[in-house]
Short mmCIF file of C-alpha atoms in Angstrom, two decimals:
data_model
loop_
_atom_site.label_atom_id
_atom_site.label_comp_id
_atom_site.label_asym_id
_atom_site.label_seq_id
_atom_site.Cartn_x
_atom_site.Cartn_y
_atom_site.Cartn_z
CA MET R 1 0.00 0.00 0.00
CA LYS R 2 2.80 2.40 0.88
CA LYS R 3 4.48 1.74 -2.46
CA LYS R 4 1.21 2.47 -4.26
CA LYS R 5 0.79 5.75 -2.37
CA LYS R 6 4.34 6.77 -3.16
CA SER R 7 3.82 5.99 -6.84
CA LEU R 8 0.59 8.01 -6.84
CA TYR R 9 2.34 10.97 -5.21
CA LEU R 10 5.12 10.70 -7.77
CA LEU R 11 2.61 10.69 -10.63
CA GLU R 12 0.86 13.72 -9.14
CA ILE R 13 4.15 15.62 -8.89
CA ILE R 14 5.02 14.70 -12.48
CA GLY R 15 1.55 15.81 -13.59
CA ILE R 16 1.92 19.15 -11.80
CA LEU R 17 5.34 19.74 -13.37
CA LEU R 18 4.04 18.88 -16.82
CA GLY R 19 1.09 21.23 -16.24
CA ILE R 20 3.47 24.06 -15.36
CA VAL R 21 5.56 23.38 -18.45
CA TRP R 22 2.41 23.32 -20.63
CA ILE R 23 0.93 26.53 -19.25
CA SER R 24 4.20 28.54 -19.14
CA PRO R 25 4.02 29.70 -22.81
CA PHE R 26 0.51 31.06 -22.20
CA TYR R 27 1.76 32.86 -19.10
CA LEU R 28 4.65 34.44 -21.01
CA MET R 29 2.37 35.45 -23.87
CA ILE R 30 -0.28 37.09 -21.69
CA VAL R 31 2.14 38.75 -19.25
CA ASN R 32 4.34 40.27 -21.96
CA SER R 33 1.37 41.39 -24.06
CA PHE R 34 0.86 44.22 -21.55
CA LYS R 35 4.49 45.44 -21.63
CA ASP R 36 6.32 47.81 -23.92
CA PRO R 37 9.37 46.51 -25.87
CA ARG R 38 11.78 47.70 -23.19
CA GLY R 39 9.86 45.87 -20.48
CA ILE R 40 9.87 42.63 -22.49
CA PHE R 41 13.62 42.64 -23.11
CA SER R 42 14.53 43.77 -19.59
CA ASN R 43 12.72 40.90 -17.84
CA VAL R 44 10.47 38.53 -19.73
CA LEU R 45 9.30 36.54 -16.68
CA THR R 46 8.03 39.21 -14.28
CA PRO R 47 4.46 40.58 -14.47
CA PRO R 48 4.07 44.12 -15.85
CA SER R 49 4.13 47.04 -13.45
CA GLU R 50 0.91 48.30 -15.06
CA LEU R 51 -1.57 46.91 -17.55
CA ASN R 52 -1.01 48.57 -20.93
CA PHE R 53 -4.14 47.97 -23.02
CA GLU R 54 -2.81 50.19 -25.80
CA ASN R 55 -1.01 47.12 -27.17
CA TYR R 56 -4.34 45.38 -27.66
CA GLN R 57 -5.91 48.42 -29.29
CA GLN R 58 -2.99 48.83 -31.70
CA ALA R 59 -2.87 45.09 -32.46
CA PHE R 60 -6.62 45.07 -33.10
CA GLU R 61 -6.23 47.84 -35.68
CA ASP R 62 -3.07 46.48 -37.33
CA LEU R 63 -4.56 43.01 -37.66
CA GLU R 64 -7.66 44.47 -39.35
CA PHE R 65 -9.22 42.13 -36.83
CA VAL R 66 -12.85 42.33 -37.91
CA ARG R 67 -12.10 41.36 -41.52
CA SER R 68 -9.40 38.77 -40.75
CA PHE R 69 -11.53 37.27 -37.96
CA PHE R 70 -14.48 36.93 -40.34
CA ASN R 71 -12.27 35.25 -42.95
CA SER R 72 -10.81 32.84 -40.38
CA LEU R 73 -14.24 32.09 -38.93
CA LEU R 74 -15.86 31.51 -42.33
CA ILE R 75 -13.08 29.22 -43.57
CA THR R 76 -12.83 27.29 -40.30
CA VAL R 77 -16.56 26.74 -39.80
CA ALA R 78 -17.21 25.80 -43.44
CA SER R 79 -14.20 23.46 -43.59
CA VAL R 80 -15.08 21.68 -40.33
CA LEU R 81 -18.71 21.26 -41.40
CA VAL R 82 -17.86 19.65 -44.74
CA ILE R 83 -15.22 17.46 -43.08
CA ILE R 84 -17.75 16.20 -40.52
CA ILE R 85 -20.47 15.63 -43.12
CA PHE R 86 -18.39 13.74 -45.68
CA SER R 87 -16.15 11.92 -43.20
CA SER R 88 -19.07 10.64 -41.12
CA MET R 89 -20.86 9.34 -44.21
CA ALA R 90 -17.67 7.72 -45.51
CA GLY R 91 -16.94 6.14 -42.14
CA TYR R 92 -20.48 4.78 -41.98
CA ALA R 93 -20.30 3.34 -45.50
CA LEU R 94 -16.91 1.70 -44.93
CA ALA R 95 -17.97 0.24 -41.57
CA ARG R 96 -21.27 -1.19 -42.79
CA ASN R 97 -20.01 -2.61 -46.10
CA LYS R 98 -17.80 -5.53 -45.14
CA SER R 99 -15.76 -6.24 -48.26
CA LYS R 100 -12.19 -6.28 -49.48
CA LEU R 101 -12.79 -3.01 -51.35
CA SER R 102 -13.90 -1.17 -48.21
CA SER R 103 -10.88 -2.52 -46.32
CA VAL R 104 -8.56 -1.31 -49.07
CA LEU R 105 -10.23 2.12 -49.15
CA LEU R 106 -9.89 2.47 -45.37
CA LEU R 107 -6.23 1.50 -45.62
CA LEU R 108 -5.71 4.15 -48.30
CA PHE R 109 -7.31 6.83 -46.14
CA VAL R 110 -5.11 5.84 -43.20
CA ALA R 111 -2.01 5.81 -45.40
CA ALA R 112 -2.88 9.30 -46.67
CA MET R 113 -2.23 10.65 -43.18
CA LEU R 114 1.46 9.88 -43.70
CA ILE R 115 1.79 12.14 -46.77
CA PRO R 116 3.25 15.53 -45.77
CA PHE R 117 1.60 18.62 -47.21
CA GLN R 118 4.93 20.05 -48.35
CA SER R 119 5.34 17.22 -50.86
CA VAL R 120 2.09 18.06 -52.68
CA MET R 121 1.68 21.80 -52.13
CA ILE R 122 3.25 22.90 -55.45
CA PRO R 123 1.21 20.63 -57.79
CA LEU R 124 -1.89 21.20 -55.64
CA THR R 125 -1.78 25.00 -55.84
CA SER R 126 -0.78 24.81 -59.52
CA ASN R 127 -3.78 22.65 -60.44
CA PHE R 128 -6.20 24.73 -58.40
CA GLY R 129 -4.80 27.88 -59.96
CA GLN R 130 -5.46 26.56 -63.47
CA ILE R 131 -9.18 26.20 -62.70
CA GLY R 132 -9.42 29.54 -60.86
CA MET R 133 -9.87 28.04 -57.38
CA LEU R 134 -7.16 29.92 -55.46
CA ASN R 135 -9.75 31.48 -53.19
CA ARG R 136 -11.70 30.70 -50.03
CA LEU R 137 -13.81 28.01 -51.72
CA GLY R 138 -10.70 26.29 -53.06
CA LEU R 139 -9.08 26.48 -49.62
CA ILE R 140 -12.12 24.83 -48.01
CA LEU R 141 -11.94 21.99 -50.56
CA MET R 142 -8.23 21.55 -49.81
CA TYR R 143 -8.94 21.35 -46.09
CA LEU R 144 -11.62 18.75 -46.85
CA GLY R 145 -9.08 16.62 -48.68
CA PHE R 146 -6.39 16.91 -46.02
CA GLY R 147 -8.74 16.56 -43.04
CA CYS R 148 -10.80 13.59 -44.17
CA SER R 149 -8.20 10.87 -43.58
CA LEU R 150 -7.99 11.13 -39.79
CA SER R 151 -11.69 12.00 -39.49
CA ILE R 152 -12.81 8.94 -41.48
CA PHE R 153 -10.54 6.76 -39.38
CA LEU R 154 -12.12 8.09 -36.16
CA TYR R 155 -15.68 7.76 -37.44
CA HIS R 156 -15.00 4.25 -38.71
CA GLY R 157 -13.75 3.26 -35.25
CA ALA R 158 -16.81 4.76 -33.59
CA MET R 159 -19.16 2.97 -35.97
CA THR R 160 -17.89 -0.44 -34.87
CA SER R 161 -19.59 0.02 -31.46
CA ILE R 162 -23.01 0.81 -32.97
CA SER R 163 -25.07 -2.30 -33.53
CA VAL R 164 -26.21 -3.16 -37.04
CA THR R 165 -29.61 -4.11 -35.59
CA LEU R 166 -30.45 -0.38 -35.43
CA ASP R 167 -30.07 -0.20 -39.21
CA GLU R 168 -32.14 -3.33 -39.70
CA ALA R 169 -34.95 -2.11 -37.42
CA ALA R 170 -35.10 1.27 -39.19
CA ARG R 171 -35.06 -0.42 -42.60
CA MET R 172 -38.03 -2.57 -41.57
CA ASP R 173 -39.88 0.66 -40.69
CA GLY R 174 -39.34 1.93 -44.23
CA ALA R 175 -36.34 4.23 -43.73
CA ASN R 176 -33.78 4.55 -46.51
CA LYS R 177 -30.00 4.69 -45.98
CA PHE R 178 -29.82 8.47 -45.66
CA GLN R 179 -32.65 8.55 -43.12
CA ILE R 180 -31.04 5.73 -41.15
CA PHE R 181 -27.73 7.55 -41.01
CA TRP R 182 -28.84 11.12 -40.31
CA ARG R 183 -31.76 10.38 -37.97
CA ILE R 184 -30.45 7.37 -36.05
CA ILE R 185 -26.71 6.83 -36.45
CA PHE R 186 -25.31 10.36 -36.68
CA PRO R 187 -26.84 11.57 -33.34
CA LEU R 188 -25.05 8.67 -31.64
CA LEU R 189 -21.75 9.94 -33.05
CA LYS R 190 -21.91 13.30 -31.23
CA PRO R 191 -18.84 12.71 -28.97
CA ILE R 192 -16.70 11.68 -31.94
CA SER R 193 -18.06 14.57 -34.02
CA VAL R 194 -17.03 17.06 -31.33
CA THR R 195 -13.58 15.45 -31.11
CA VAL R 196 -13.19 15.67 -34.90
CA ALA R 197 -14.38 19.29 -34.80
CA ILE R 198 -11.87 20.27 -32.09
CA LEU R 199 -8.93 18.63 -33.86
CA ASN R 200 -9.75 20.33 -37.16
CA VAL R 201 -10.67 23.72 -35.66
CA ILE R 202 -7.31 24.00 -33.91
CA TRP R 203 -5.47 22.96 -37.08
CA ILE R 204 -7.41 25.12 -39.55
CA TRP R 205 -7.69 28.20 -37.32
CA ASN R 206 -3.92 28.29 -36.70
CA ASP R 207 -2.79 27.23 -40.19
CA TYR R 208 -0.52 29.67 -41.97
CA LEU R 209 1.17 27.87 -44.87
CA LEU R 210 -1.84 26.75 -46.93
CA PRO R 211 -3.82 30.04 -46.67
CA SER R 212 -0.67 32.01 -47.52
CA LEU R 213 -0.39 30.05 -50.79
CA VAL R 214 -4.07 30.30 -51.71
CA LEU R 215 -5.65 33.50 -50.39
CA GLY R 216 -5.30 37.04 -51.70
CA ASN R 217 -4.91 40.24 -49.70
CA ASN R 218 -8.65 40.80 -49.28
CA SER R 219 -9.31 37.40 -47.67
CA GLN R 220 -6.33 37.00 -45.36
CA THR R 221 -6.80 35.07 -42.12
CA ILE R 222 -5.50 35.99 -38.67
CA PRO R 223 -2.30 33.86 -38.86
CA ILE R 224 -1.35 35.59 -42.12
CA ARG R 225 -2.03 39.05 -40.70
CA MET R 226 0.11 38.19 -37.65
CA PHE R 227 3.21 38.51 -39.83
CA TYR R 228 2.48 42.23 -40.10
CA PHE R 229 4.32 42.57 -36.78
CA PHE R 230 7.50 40.92 -38.06
CA GLY R 231 9.37 43.08 -40.56
CA GLN R 232 12.78 42.68 -42.14
CA TYR R 233 14.54 44.81 -39.53
CA THR R 234 12.06 45.11 -36.65
CA LYS R 235 9.93 42.74 -34.60
CA GLN R 236 7.07 44.26 -32.61
CA TRP R 237 6.86 41.59 -29.93
CA HIS R 238 4.54 43.59 -27.65
CA LEU R 239 1.95 43.94 -30.44
CA ALA R 240 2.48 40.40 -31.73
CA LEU R 241 1.85 38.90 -28.28
CA ALA R 242 -1.28 41.02 -27.87
CA GLY R 243 -2.46 39.88 -31.30
CA LEU R 244 -1.77 36.24 -30.45
CA THR R 245 -3.78 36.57 -27.25
CA ILE R 246 -6.72 37.99 -29.20
CA ALA R 247 -6.42 35.25 -31.84
CA ILE R 248 -6.51 32.28 -29.45
CA ILE R 249 -9.50 33.47 -27.39
CA PRO R 250 -12.17 32.04 -29.81
CA VAL R 251 -10.46 28.62 -29.89
CA ILE R 252 -10.16 28.50 -26.09
CA ILE R 253 -13.84 29.39 -25.69
CA PHE R 254 -14.82 26.68 -28.16
CA TYR R 255 -12.59 24.13 -26.45
CA PHE R 256 -13.91 24.70 -22.93
CA SER R 257 -17.53 24.80 -24.12
CA SER R 258 -17.03 21.38 -25.75
CA GLN R 259 -14.74 19.84 -23.13
CA LYS R 260 -17.32 17.34 -21.86
CA GLN R 261 -17.98 15.94 -25.33
CA ILE R 262 -14.24 15.73 -26.00
CA VAL R 263 -13.66 13.62 -22.89
CA GLU R 264 -16.59 11.39 -23.83
CA GLY R 265 -15.25 10.97 -27.36
CA VAL R 266 -11.75 10.09 -26.16
CA ALA R 267 -13.15 7.63 -23.60
CA GLU R 268 -15.40 6.07 -26.23
CA GLY R 269 -12.48 5.62 -28.58
CA ALA R 270 -10.34 4.11 -25.80
CA LEU R 271 -12.92 1.43 -25.05
CA LYS R 272 -12.92 0.05 -28.58
#
């Protein structure tokens, strides 16, 4: 018993230390967002002597926050919705159709997760440019292609715990495949859907490389506008940190509002 208690105390200490390491970047970002450049370079760890909200006001204006926030929100929401819709249907179809073809298709989707974006970004943007799709719609379609692999894998795993008898009972009542999926199966996939949404929201909201290759000046997202603070000879760290703090607030709100469903989705996946 004593050995178990000691091991538990050791795990708690390790957990606390890891928590401190994880939260330290957020502390540095928030604390230094209220300082002027001299205060940041003099001592980066200490809290500011006074709260300077002018950094946030200037960052808000320089980021063109209303327009860039709208672009980021539109692209993120639309991309996550299409990923959830198509991935859930694909996962359902692959899980319910037991054949060699479905197994091969699932294996291809899983293998696609291993392909780095950098290896396909030049031909991808070139082909989309030839058909005039280097815009927000084209970017959403690209996110659909890159985000489906992991999402289909997660939905396919969740579908294995849902009994086929539900499909058979609904079919006997006269429901077609789309009605069976959207009215019966998809509501049962809520924890996995929230998990898929969180994973893709964090990725798409913070993505810089793909939007920088696709979007023009009038549809720039927040990560692209963040580079306004980093010039060739100067780096405005006080404004950049204030801008970063503003940019992560929507994702943090979304994460904490969906935390219960995320835990349920992870637990559900762990039991399979």
